[in-house]
Short mmCIF file of C-alpha atoms and ligand atoms in Angstrom, two decimals:
data_model
loop_
_atom_site.label_atom_id
_atom_site.label_comp_id
_atom_site.label_asym_id
_atom_site.label_seq_id
_atom_site.Cartn_x
_atom_site.Cartn_y
_atom_site.Cartn_z
CA MET H 220 -71.80 -69.42 -57.67
CA THR H 221 -68.49 -68.94 -59.03
CA PHE H 222 -68.66 -65.33 -57.87
CA LEU H 223 -69.90 -66.27 -54.45
CA ASN H 224 -67.26 -68.85 -54.16
CA LYS H 225 -64.78 -66.27 -55.15
CA VAL H 226 -66.11 -63.88 -52.55
CA GLU H 227 -66.16 -66.54 -49.93
CA THR H 228 -62.68 -67.63 -50.76
CA LYS H 229 -61.43 -63.96 -50.62
CA LEU H 230 -63.18 -63.02 -47.34
CA PRO H 231 -60.74 -64.55 -44.90
CA ASP H 232 -57.89 -62.59 -46.50
CA GLN H 233 -59.73 -59.27 -46.30
CA SER H 234 -60.61 -59.70 -42.67
CA LYS H 235 -56.94 -60.38 -42.00
CA ILE H 236 -56.04 -57.15 -43.74
CA ILE H 237 -58.70 -55.27 -41.78
CA ASP H 238 -57.39 -56.76 -38.54
CA LYS H 239 -53.87 -55.86 -39.48
CA LEU H 240 -54.91 -52.33 -40.36
CA THR H 241 -56.90 -52.01 -37.17
CA ASN H 242 -53.85 -53.14 -35.19
CA GLU H 243 -51.61 -50.76 -36.97
CA VAL H 244 -54.04 -47.87 -36.41
CA THR H 245 -54.24 -48.77 -32.72
CA GLU H 246 -50.45 -48.98 -32.53
CA LEU H 247 -50.17 -45.66 -34.28
CA ARG H 248 -52.72 -44.14 -31.87
CA ASN H 249 -50.77 -45.51 -28.92
CA LEU H 250 -47.53 -44.22 -30.36
CA ASN H 251 -49.15 -40.87 -30.95
CA ALA H 252 -50.50 -40.80 -27.42
CA ARG H 253 -47.07 -41.74 -26.04
CA LEU H 254 -45.44 -39.07 -28.16
CA SER H 255 -47.98 -36.44 -27.01
CA SER H 256 -47.45 -37.37 -23.41
CA ILE H 257 -43.66 -37.19 -23.91
CA LEU H 258 -44.14 -33.77 -25.47
CA ASP H 259 -46.50 -32.76 -22.67
CA PHE H 260 -44.00 -33.88 -20.06
CA SER H 261 -41.38 -31.55 -21.49
CA MET H 262 -40.70 -28.38 -19.51
CA ASP H 263 -40.24 -26.62 -22.85
CA MET H 264 -43.19 -25.48 -24.94
CA ILE H 265 -43.17 -27.55 -28.16
CA CYS H 266 -45.42 -26.28 -30.92
CA THR H 267 -46.13 -26.22 -34.62
CA VAL H 268 -47.17 -23.06 -36.40
CA ASP H 269 -48.59 -22.67 -39.89
CA GLU H 270 -47.41 -20.41 -42.68
CA VAL H 271 -49.19 -17.33 -41.37
CA GLY H 272 -48.01 -17.82 -37.81
CA VAL H 273 -51.08 -19.48 -36.30
CA PHE H 274 -50.54 -22.13 -33.60
CA VAL H 275 -51.49 -25.59 -34.94
CA SER H 276 -50.37 -27.68 -31.99
CA VAL H 277 -49.00 -26.72 -28.56
CA SER H 278 -47.66 -28.88 -25.72
CA GLN H 279 -48.93 -28.64 -22.14
CA ALA H 280 -45.87 -26.61 -21.03
CA SER H 281 -47.59 -23.53 -22.51
CA TYR H 282 -49.62 -23.40 -19.31
CA GLN H 283 -46.52 -23.22 -17.06
CA ILE H 284 -44.68 -20.83 -19.32
CA LEU H 285 -47.44 -18.49 -20.56
CA GLY H 286 -50.45 -19.30 -18.38
CA TYR H 287 -52.48 -20.45 -21.44
CA LYS H 288 -53.67 -24.02 -21.94
CA PRO H 289 -52.83 -25.41 -25.41
CA ASP H 290 -56.50 -25.10 -26.47
CA GLU H 291 -56.37 -21.37 -25.72
CA LEU H 292 -53.43 -20.93 -28.09
CA ILE H 293 -54.27 -23.32 -30.93
CA GLY H 294 -55.93 -21.44 -33.79
CA ARG H 295 -54.59 -18.07 -32.59
CA SER H 296 -51.77 -16.08 -34.12
CA GLN H 297 -48.43 -16.05 -32.31
CA SER H 298 -48.26 -12.29 -32.84
CA ASP H 299 -51.18 -11.84 -30.41
CA PHE H 300 -48.87 -12.94 -27.59
CA ILE H 301 -45.54 -11.40 -28.58
CA TYR H 302 -44.33 -8.37 -26.59
CA HIS H 303 -44.80 -5.32 -28.84
CA GLU H 304 -41.10 -4.33 -28.92
CA ASP H 305 -40.12 -7.77 -30.21
CA HIS H 306 -42.54 -8.00 -33.19
CA GLU H 307 -40.10 -6.78 -35.74
CA LYS H 308 -37.17 -9.00 -34.86
CA THR H 309 -39.49 -12.02 -34.52
CA HIS H 310 -40.93 -11.34 -37.97
CA HIS H 311 -37.43 -11.16 -39.41
CA ALA H 312 -36.40 -14.40 -37.68
CA ARG H 313 -39.48 -16.21 -39.00
CA LYS H 314 -38.58 -15.14 -42.51
CA LEU H 315 -35.12 -16.61 -42.15
CA VAL H 316 -36.54 -19.87 -40.79
CA LYS H 317 -38.94 -20.11 -43.71
CA GLU H 318 -36.05 -19.61 -46.09
CA GLY H 319 -34.53 -22.78 -44.65
CA GLN H 320 -32.31 -21.55 -41.83
CA ALA H 321 -32.42 -23.49 -38.60
CA LEU H 322 -32.81 -21.00 -35.77
CA THR H 323 -31.32 -21.61 -32.34
CA ASN H 324 -31.15 -19.43 -29.22
CA PHE H 325 -33.43 -16.80 -30.66
CA GLU H 326 -34.69 -14.62 -27.81
CA ASN H 327 -37.99 -12.76 -27.72
CA ARG H 328 -40.61 -11.93 -25.11
CA TYR H 329 -44.21 -13.09 -24.78
CA ILE H 330 -47.01 -11.68 -22.66
CA HIS H 331 -48.15 -14.09 -19.95
CA LYS H 332 -51.87 -14.50 -19.39
CA ASN H 333 -51.41 -12.53 -16.15
CA GLY H 334 -49.89 -9.60 -18.09
CA THR H 335 -46.26 -10.09 -17.14
CA VAL H 336 -43.53 -10.28 -19.74
CA VAL H 337 -41.87 -13.68 -20.19
CA PRO H 338 -38.48 -13.97 -21.95
CA LEU H 339 -38.31 -17.05 -24.24
CA VAL H 340 -35.44 -18.72 -26.05
CA TRP H 341 -36.48 -20.45 -29.31
CA SER H 342 -35.19 -23.16 -31.58
CA SER H 343 -37.20 -23.48 -34.84
CA ARG H 344 -37.19 -25.23 -38.15
CA TRP H 345 -39.51 -25.00 -41.20
CA VAL H 346 -40.72 -28.31 -42.65
CA PRO H 347 -41.81 -27.46 -46.20
CA GLU H 348 -43.60 -30.83 -46.93
CA GLU H 349 -45.91 -30.12 -44.00
CA LYS H 350 -45.93 -26.35 -44.45
CA LEU H 351 -45.36 -26.13 -40.73
CA ARG H 352 -42.80 -24.47 -38.50
CA TYR H 353 -41.70 -26.62 -35.57
CA GLY H 354 -40.62 -24.67 -32.53
CA ILE H 355 -39.35 -25.30 -29.02
CA ALA H 356 -39.50 -22.41 -26.53
CA ARG H 357 -37.87 -22.34 -23.13
CA ASN H 358 -38.57 -19.88 -20.32
CA ALA H 359 -35.37 -17.82 -20.16
CA THR H 360 -36.15 -15.89 -16.96
CA GLU H 361 -33.63 -17.86 -14.87
CA LYS H 362 -31.03 -17.86 -17.62
CA ILE H 363 -31.35 -14.08 -18.05
CA LYS H 364 -31.18 -13.58 -14.28
CA ALA H 365 -28.02 -15.68 -14.11
CA GLU H 366 -26.54 -13.77 -17.05
CA GLU H 367 -27.40 -10.48 -15.39
CA THR H 368 -25.77 -11.60 -12.15
CA ILE H 369 -22.63 -12.58 -14.06
CA LYS H 370 -22.71 -9.28 -15.96
CA ALA H 371 -23.15 -7.31 -12.71
CA SER H 372 -20.25 -9.12 -11.10
CA GLU H 373 -18.11 -8.65 -14.23
CA LYS H 374 -19.01 -4.96 -14.18
CA LYS H 375 -18.09 -4.71 -10.51
CA TYR H 376 -14.64 -6.15 -11.21
CA LYS H 377 -14.26 -4.08 -14.36
CA ASP H 378 -15.16 -0.94 -12.36
CA LEU H 379 -12.69 -1.91 -9.63
CA PHE H 380 -10.03 -2.31 -12.27
CA GLU H 381 -11.00 0.74 -14.32
CA ASN H 382 -11.36 3.13 -11.40
CA ASN H 383 -8.53 1.80 -9.29
CA PRO H 384 -6.42 4.75 -8.10
CA ALA H 385 -3.30 2.71 -8.88
CA PRO H 386 -2.37 2.34 -12.55
CA MET H 387 -2.98 -1.22 -13.77
CA ILE H 388 -1.96 -3.02 -16.93
CA ILE H 389 -2.76 -6.48 -18.30
CA TRP H 390 -0.30 -7.93 -20.82
CA ASP H 391 -0.13 -11.15 -22.79
CA PHE H 392 2.57 -13.38 -21.27
CA LYS H 393 3.43 -14.91 -24.66
CA THR H 394 3.46 -11.90 -26.98
CA LEU H 395 4.12 -9.22 -24.29
CA ASP H 396 1.36 -7.15 -25.94
CA ILE H 397 -0.62 -4.86 -23.65
CA VAL H 398 -4.20 -6.17 -23.79
CA ASP H 399 -5.92 -3.95 -21.22
CA CYS H 400 -5.27 -1.07 -18.85
CA ASN H 401 -7.17 1.25 -16.56
CA LYS H 402 -7.67 5.04 -16.66
CA GLU H 403 -4.82 5.76 -14.25
CA ALA H 404 -2.36 3.86 -16.45
CA LEU H 405 -3.31 6.05 -19.43
CA ILE H 406 -2.82 9.21 -17.35
CA LYS H 407 0.49 7.94 -15.99
CA TYR H 408 1.99 7.01 -19.38
CA GLY H 409 0.34 9.84 -21.35
CA TYR H 410 -1.22 7.69 -24.11
CA ASN H 411 -4.84 7.39 -25.22
CA ARG H 412 -6.40 3.94 -24.90
CA GLU H 413 -6.04 3.02 -28.57
CA GLU H 414 -2.35 3.97 -28.63
CA PHE H 415 -1.62 2.20 -25.35
CA LEU H 416 -3.35 -1.04 -26.36
CA SER H 417 -1.27 -1.14 -29.55
CA LEU H 418 1.98 -1.26 -27.54
CA ASN H 419 3.80 -4.12 -25.96
CA ILE H 420 5.61 -3.91 -22.67
CA ARG H 421 9.04 -3.55 -24.31
CA GLN H 422 7.88 -0.20 -25.66
CA ILE H 423 7.28 1.23 -22.18
CA ARG H 424 10.88 0.54 -21.13
CA PRO H 425 14.02 2.51 -21.89
CA PRO H 426 15.90 0.51 -24.59
CA GLU H 427 18.77 -0.34 -22.27
CA ASP H 428 16.37 -2.13 -19.86
CA ILE H 429 14.56 -4.31 -22.44
CA HIS H 430 16.87 -7.30 -21.92
CA LEU H 431 15.66 -7.45 -18.32
CA ILE H 432 12.12 -8.24 -19.49
CA GLU H 433 13.35 -11.04 -21.72
CA GLU H 434 15.03 -12.59 -18.69
CA ILE H 435 11.93 -12.72 -16.48
CA THR H 436 9.47 -13.76 -19.18
CA LEU H 437 11.33 -16.94 -20.07
CA SER H 438 8.84 -18.99 -18.06
CA GLU H 439 5.92 -18.47 -15.70
CA GLU H 440 8.09 -19.83 -12.92
CA GLU H 441 10.80 -17.28 -13.69
CA TYR H 442 8.23 -14.50 -13.73
CA GLY H 443 6.71 -15.71 -10.44
CA LYS H 444 10.07 -15.23 -8.73
CA LYS H 445 10.23 -11.59 -9.79
CA HIS H 446 6.57 -10.61 -9.47
CA LYS H 447 7.60 -7.75 -7.17
CA LYS H 448 10.25 -5.56 -8.68
CA THR H 449 11.34 -2.01 -9.35
CA TRP H 450 11.56 -1.02 -13.02
CA ARG H 451 12.35 2.03 -15.07
CA HIS H 452 9.38 2.80 -17.33
CA LEU H 453 9.12 5.15 -20.27
CA LYS H 454 6.30 7.70 -20.70
CA LYS H 455 5.02 8.78 -24.11
CA ASN H 456 6.92 12.08 -23.70
CA GLY H 457 10.19 10.22 -23.11
CA GLU H 458 10.30 10.85 -19.36
CA ILE H 459 11.55 7.94 -17.26
CA MET H 460 9.65 6.85 -14.16
CA ILE H 461 10.78 4.53 -11.40
CA ILE H 462 7.97 2.03 -10.88
CA ASP H 463 7.41 -0.59 -8.18
CA ILE H 464 5.31 -3.38 -9.67
CA THR H 465 3.31 -6.27 -8.29
CA GLY H 466 2.27 -8.72 -11.00
CA HIS H 467 0.32 -11.97 -11.13
CA ILE H 468 -0.31 -14.43 -13.92
CA ILE H 469 -4.01 -14.88 -14.69
CA ASP H 470 -6.28 -16.32 -17.39
CA TYR H 471 -7.70 -13.36 -19.26
CA ASN H 472 -10.03 -13.83 -22.25
CA GLY H 473 -8.61 -17.31 -22.76
CA LYS H 474 -4.95 -16.22 -22.69
CA ARG H 475 -2.21 -16.45 -20.08
CA CYS H 476 -1.72 -12.83 -19.09
CA VAL H 477 -0.06 -10.82 -16.36
CA ILE H 478 -2.05 -8.31 -14.33
CA VAL H 479 0.25 -5.65 -12.96
CA MET H 480 -0.33 -2.98 -10.35
CA LEU H 481 2.10 -0.06 -10.63
CA ASN H 482 3.35 2.34 -8.03
CA ASP H 483 5.26 5.38 -9.25
CA VAL H 484 8.09 5.90 -6.78
CA THR H 485 10.08 8.37 -8.92
CA GLU H 486 9.63 11.24 -6.48
CA LYS H 487 10.28 9.07 -3.47
CA VAL H 488 13.47 7.70 -5.00
CA SER H 489 14.76 11.12 -6.06
CA LEU H 490 13.89 12.45 -2.60
CA GLN H 491 15.79 9.57 -1.05
CA GLU H 492 18.74 10.18 -3.37
CA ASN H 493 18.72 13.87 -2.45
CA LEU H 494 18.56 13.00 1.21
CA GLU H 495 21.45 10.58 0.82
CA LYS H 496 23.45 13.27 -0.97
CA GLN H 497 22.61 15.85 1.70
CA LYS H 498 23.49 13.37 4.42
CA LEU H 499 26.82 12.68 2.77
CA ALA H 500 27.51 16.41 2.32
CA LEU H 501 26.56 17.02 5.94
CA GLU H 502 28.81 14.23 7.14
CA VAL H 503 31.69 15.69 5.13
CA SER H 504 31.05 19.22 6.40
CA ASN H 505 30.67 17.94 9.98
CA LYS H 506 33.95 16.10 9.70
CA GLU H 507 35.60 19.23 8.32
CA LEU H 508 34.10 21.31 11.10
CA GLU H 509 35.25 18.89 13.74
CA GLN H 510 38.74 18.96 12.27
CA PHE H 511 38.62 22.73 12.09
CA ALA H 512 37.48 23.05 15.72
CA TYR H 513 40.11 20.57 16.79
CA ILE H 514 42.96 22.25 14.94
CA ALA H 515 41.76 25.77 15.85
CA SER H 516 41.42 24.96 19.54
CA TYR H 517 44.72 23.15 19.54
CA ASP H 518 46.48 26.01 17.77
CA LEU H 519 44.78 28.64 19.95
CA GLN H 520 46.32 27.15 23.06
CA GLU H 521 49.78 28.32 22.04
CA PRO H 522 49.05 32.10 21.68
CA ARG H 523 46.85 31.89 24.77
CA ARG H 524 49.73 30.46 26.76
CA MET H 525 51.90 33.26 25.37
CA ILE H 526 49.41 35.94 26.47
CA THR H 527 49.09 34.42 29.94
CA GLY H 528 52.85 34.05 30.22
CA PHE H 529 53.67 37.60 29.17
CA VAL H 530 50.90 39.17 31.26
CA ARG H 531 52.17 37.24 34.29
CA LEU H 532 55.72 38.39 33.48
CA LEU H 533 54.44 41.97 33.22
CA MET H 534 52.83 41.61 36.63
CA LYS H 535 55.94 40.08 38.19
CA LYS H 536 58.45 42.57 36.81
CA TYR H 537 56.50 45.80 36.81
CA SER H 538 53.89 45.41 39.56
CA ASP H 539 55.75 47.96 41.77
CA LYS H 540 55.75 50.48 38.88
CA LEU H 541 52.07 50.20 38.01
CA ASP H 542 49.14 51.87 39.70
CA GLN H 543 46.07 50.00 40.98
CA THR H 544 44.06 50.55 37.77
CA ALA H 545 46.82 49.06 35.59
CA LEU H 546 47.08 46.13 38.02
CA SER H 547 43.37 45.46 37.90
CA TYR H 548 43.52 45.55 34.04
CA ILE H 549 46.29 42.97 34.15
CA GLY H 550 44.16 40.92 36.56
CA HIS H 551 41.27 40.99 34.05
CA ALA H 552 43.63 39.98 31.22
CA VAL H 553 44.83 36.96 33.23
CA ASP H 554 41.26 36.08 34.09
CA GLY H 555 40.24 36.35 30.43
CA ALA H 556 43.12 34.19 29.30
CA GLU H 557 42.12 31.57 31.91
CA ARG H 558 38.55 31.61 30.67
CA MET H 559 39.83 31.31 27.16
CA LYS H 560 41.72 28.20 28.22
CA VAL H 561 38.55 26.59 29.56
CA LEU H 562 36.63 27.49 26.41
CA ILE H 563 39.34 26.13 24.17
CA LEU H 564 39.45 22.89 26.16
CA ASP H 565 35.65 22.64 25.94
CA LEU H 566 35.77 23.26 22.23
CA LEU H 567 38.34 20.55 21.90
CA GLU H 568 36.20 18.18 23.88
CA TYR H 569 33.10 19.13 21.86
CA SER H 570 34.89 18.51 18.59
CA ARG H 571 35.72 15.03 19.82
CA ALA H 572 32.25 14.27 21.22
CA GLY H 573 30.43 11.47 19.49
CA ILE H 574 33.54 9.89 18.05
CA LYS H 575 32.88 6.27 18.83
CA GLU H 576 36.27 5.02 19.71
CA ASP H 577 35.26 2.21 22.01
CA GLN H 578 33.45 -1.03 21.22
CA VAL H 579 29.72 -1.62 21.53
CA ILE H 580 29.35 -3.54 24.77
CA GLU H 581 26.61 -4.52 27.19
CA ILE H 582 26.22 -1.79 29.78
CA ASN H 583 24.21 -2.16 32.94
CA LEU H 584 22.86 1.36 33.31
CA ASN H 585 21.95 0.79 36.97
CA ASP H 586 25.62 0.28 37.71
CA LEU H 587 26.71 3.15 35.48
CA VAL H 588 24.26 5.65 37.01
CA ASN H 589 24.93 4.52 40.59
CA ASP H 590 28.60 5.03 39.94
CA LEU H 591 27.92 8.60 38.77
CA ILE H 592 25.65 9.31 41.74
CA SER H 593 28.43 8.30 44.10
CA LEU H 594 30.21 11.51 43.03
CA TYR H 595 27.48 13.41 44.89
CA LYS H 596 27.68 11.13 47.91
CA ASN H 597 27.91 13.98 50.41
CA GLN H 598 24.78 15.77 49.34
CA VAL H 599 22.89 12.50 48.95
CA ASP H 600 23.95 11.40 52.43
CA GLN H 601 22.86 14.73 53.90
CA GLN H 602 19.49 14.11 52.25
CA THR H 603 19.46 17.49 50.48
CA ILE H 604 19.35 15.59 47.19
CA LYS H 605 17.33 12.46 46.55
CA ILE H 606 18.06 10.55 43.35
CA GLU H 607 15.68 7.76 42.29
CA ILE H 608 16.34 5.22 39.55
CA GLU H 609 13.53 3.43 37.77
CA ASN H 610 13.66 0.56 35.22
CA LEU H 611 17.15 1.21 33.93
CA PRO H 612 17.97 -1.54 31.44
CA VAL H 613 21.10 -3.29 30.27
CA ILE H 614 21.82 -1.78 26.87
CA LYS H 615 24.27 -2.34 24.05
CA CYS H 616 26.21 0.85 23.42
CA HIS H 617 29.59 2.61 23.47
CA ARG H 618 30.46 3.12 27.10
CA SER H 619 32.18 6.52 27.31
CA PRO H 620 29.66 8.55 25.26
CA ILE H 621 26.69 7.14 27.16
CA ARG H 622 28.43 7.81 30.47
CA GLN H 623 29.08 11.38 29.33
CA VAL H 624 25.36 11.87 28.53
CA PHE H 625 24.19 10.69 31.97
CA GLN H 626 26.92 12.66 33.67
CA ASN H 627 26.03 15.93 31.93
CA LEU H 628 22.32 15.61 32.60
CA ILE H 629 22.62 14.47 36.22
CA SER H 630 25.18 17.17 37.03
CA ASN H 631 22.91 19.81 35.48
CA ALA H 632 19.92 18.53 37.45
CA ILE H 633 22.01 18.96 40.60
CA LYS H 634 23.59 22.27 39.55
CA TYR H 635 20.29 23.93 38.62
CA ARG H 636 18.45 22.80 41.76
CA ARG H 637 16.36 25.12 43.90
CA THR H 638 17.87 25.96 47.25
CA ASP H 639 14.50 26.38 49.00
CA VAL H 640 13.42 22.75 48.57
CA ASN H 641 15.03 19.35 48.83
CA SER H 642 16.05 18.20 45.37
CA LEU H 643 14.37 15.21 43.86
CA ILE H 644 15.77 13.70 40.68
CA LEU H 645 14.10 10.78 38.92
CA ILE H 646 16.02 8.82 36.26
CA SER H 647 13.84 6.35 34.36
CA CYS H 648 13.48 4.43 31.12
CA GLU H 649 10.71 2.97 28.96
CA ASP H 650 10.94 0.38 26.23
CA GLY H 651 10.00 2.21 23.01
CA GLY H 652 10.31 -0.71 20.58
CA ASP H 653 13.39 0.02 18.49
CA PHE H 654 14.54 2.64 21.00
CA TRP H 655 15.11 3.07 24.70
CA ASN H 656 13.27 6.19 25.91
CA PHE H 657 15.00 7.81 28.90
CA SER H 658 13.96 10.74 31.05
CA ILE H 659 15.74 12.68 33.78
CA ARG H 660 13.32 14.78 35.81
CA ASP H 661 14.26 17.36 38.42
CA ASN H 662 12.36 19.81 40.62
CA GLY H 663 14.92 22.57 40.02
CA ILE H 664 14.77 26.15 38.76
CA GLY H 665 13.23 25.21 35.41
CA ILE H 666 13.68 26.76 31.96
CA SER H 667 11.42 29.19 30.14
CA GLN H 668 9.94 27.64 26.98
CA GLU H 669 11.61 30.18 24.66
CA TYR H 670 15.00 28.67 25.56
CA PHE H 671 14.10 25.03 24.97
CA ASP H 672 16.16 24.99 21.72
CA LYS H 673 18.79 27.56 22.63
CA ILE H 674 20.20 25.59 25.57
CA PHE H 675 21.39 22.85 23.18
CA VAL H 676 23.54 25.30 21.20
CA ILE H 677 27.22 25.37 22.10
CA PHE H 678 28.26 28.13 24.58
CA GLN H 679 24.65 29.27 25.03
CA ARG H 680 23.91 29.82 28.73
CA LEU H 681 20.96 31.34 30.53
CA HIS H 682 22.95 32.49 33.56
CA SER H 683 26.07 34.41 34.34
CA LYS H 684 29.22 32.64 35.49
CA ASN H 685 28.70 34.11 38.94
CA GLU H 686 25.25 32.60 39.33
CA TYR H 687 26.11 29.12 38.07
CA SER H 688 29.51 27.89 36.95
CA GLY H 689 29.89 26.45 33.46
CA THR H 690 30.66 27.33 29.86
CA GLY H 691 27.45 26.22 28.10
CA ILE H 692 28.93 23.19 26.43
CA GLY H 693 27.31 20.30 28.38
CA LEU H 694 23.96 20.08 26.56
CA ALA H 695 25.47 20.83 23.13
CA MET H 696 27.86 17.97 23.66
CA THR H 697 25.08 15.69 24.98
CA LYS H 698 23.00 16.43 21.88
CA LYS H 699 25.94 15.79 19.58
CA ILE H 700 26.71 12.46 21.26
CA LEU H 701 23.09 11.27 21.17
CA GLU H 702 22.65 12.24 17.53
CA SER H 703 25.84 10.46 16.58
CA LEU H 704 24.41 7.33 18.29
CA GLY H 705 21.17 7.69 16.30
CA GLY H 706 19.07 9.12 19.11
CA LYS H 707 17.70 12.55 20.02
CA ILE H 708 17.12 14.81 23.01
CA TRP H 709 14.54 17.39 24.02
CA VAL H 710 13.28 19.13 27.13
CA THR H 711 10.02 20.11 28.77
CA SER H 712 10.12 22.46 31.71
CA LYS H 713 8.33 25.08 33.83
CA VAL H 714 10.18 27.92 35.45
CA GLY H 715 10.24 27.41 39.22
CA GLU H 716 8.91 23.86 39.05
CA GLY H 717 11.56 21.79 37.33
CA SER H 718 12.66 20.27 34.04
CA THR H 719 12.51 16.88 32.36
CA PHE H 720 15.16 16.00 29.79
CA TYR H 721 14.08 13.20 27.46
CA PHE H 722 16.44 11.29 25.23
CA THR H 723 16.37 8.18 23.06
CA ILE H 724 18.99 5.61 22.13
CA PRO H 725 18.49 2.97 19.45
CA LYS H 726 18.59 -0.58 20.80
CA GLU H 727 20.75 -1.76 17.92
CA MET H 728 23.99 0.10 17.30
P1 ADP L 91 26.22 24.95 31.38
O1 ADP L 91 25.61 24.18 32.46
O2 ADP L 91 27.70 24.91 31.39
O3 ADP L 91 25.71 26.35 31.32
P2 ADP L 91 24.76 23.30 29.57
O4 ADP L 91 24.92 23.20 28.08
O5 ADP L 91 24.86 22.08 30.33
O6 ADP L 91 25.86 24.34 30.00
O7 ADP L 91 23.40 23.99 29.83
C1 ADP L 91 22.98 25.11 29.10
C2 ADP L 91 21.96 25.89 29.88
O8 ADP L 91 20.78 25.15 30.05
C3 ADP L 91 22.41 26.19 31.31
O9 ADP L 91 23.13 27.39 31.35
C4 ADP L 91 21.11 26.29 32.06
O10 ADP L 91 20.60 27.60 31.96
C5 ADP L 91 20.17 25.41 31.29
N1 ADP L 91 19.97 24.12 31.98
C6 ADP L 91 20.59 22.98 31.72
N2 ADP L 91 20.13 21.99 32.51
C7 ADP L 91 19.20 22.54 33.30
C8 ADP L 91 18.34 22.05 34.35
N3 ADP L 91 18.35 20.78 34.73
N4 ADP L 91 17.47 22.92 34.95
C9 ADP L 91 17.46 24.21 34.56
N5 ADP L 91 18.24 24.73 33.58
C10 ADP L 91 19.11 23.92 32.98
#
């Protein structure tokens, strides 16, 4: 009785405990179910693996990632699914995990049920109390693809930099150390890569230019102002190069750096300097020559006058005592002295040609040319010569030299006309950008191609004085004038058909 009573009195308590336990078990089951469904919802494959590498539990994601349902993996060794090349590194990683290291971002490859290879990224931890390894694996296909795309694009830029035909250098804006360069830079400076990357940009400058770097690297703003500049750079062998640079500030491997493209202009500059020197020497020698021609022609006039004077005196006083031959000799001497006078005057004029004494003014070439044509009024009126003017502009130039040019060329076109046809002369102009391009075309006797250069040389003529008057100075003078104005002249022609003289004048004097 006592016992029964005891039992009876205890029963309500026990049933409470059983209820409580039942509730707790149910709660635990629910929790477990919720946890499993959370795990199964994960896109990553979450699993536990025992000591020998056999799957104990696997989340549903295994199906998406490897094509196996969890049941097909549980109880099987991981090694059965690992890509053969990755066995060794996986084995090593597992060892480390078991020794207590937490593993993150470990990459290996599994074989999908369909035979394809799937890259996985793992995080794992060993839980000794449970003798289980917990692991989370993510399909890394997209990540690897993205990495490969980035790598390919990096390689493309690296290749562009490395193989750029222009030398390129990258230097640290703070320390001025050279941090990268391309092949061409190494060739240009004569260093190997290791040597070059141990330098800073002061060391590729002649010592006397180093202060200039300090000035422009004070601030990024200061550098930005001078990002295009010409520098003197030093090669390994001590040679100095003149370099045009274009530089830009960039972020490079986490540092503020300057990427610089270099253009070696040493040869160009020395060529330019030589040209300048030659030009100067030529100007000096031209000046001297002009002075010489001027003085010589001036001084020659005096003895010429003396010769003419005495020969005339000889003629006057002794003409009755001399025979015909002697008289004709004296006649030739007078003639020669006269010719000499003309030549000397021409030489004098030539030596002065191109000296720009007058101001640059606006010249209406229509007016100027019409004025010149009026000198040939008779022939024009009789319609034996027709002169046409086309598109003549108003130009800015010195008046007398330009008048001289047109006069020489128009008078030649008239002088060297054919007598069997009416003469037609066309004077025209085209706008050539920085220059005016003129042409004077005639239908005259023409010039054989072999003389195209010779006719511009002083005193060079293609005809005797009896055929056509002249001393052969007109074109030489025209050329000299045009060159002194910054233009040029040339001819094209066909014997018997006519000639075209082309010349240019710069628009700005
Ligand atoms: P010049 O007329 O006094 O001989 P230029 O220097 O003006 O001297 O001309 C040199 C030569 O060029 C002339 O002797 C002539 O043979 C040739 N020449 C010049 N202009 C013409 C032309 N329009 N047609 C044919 N020949 C020409």
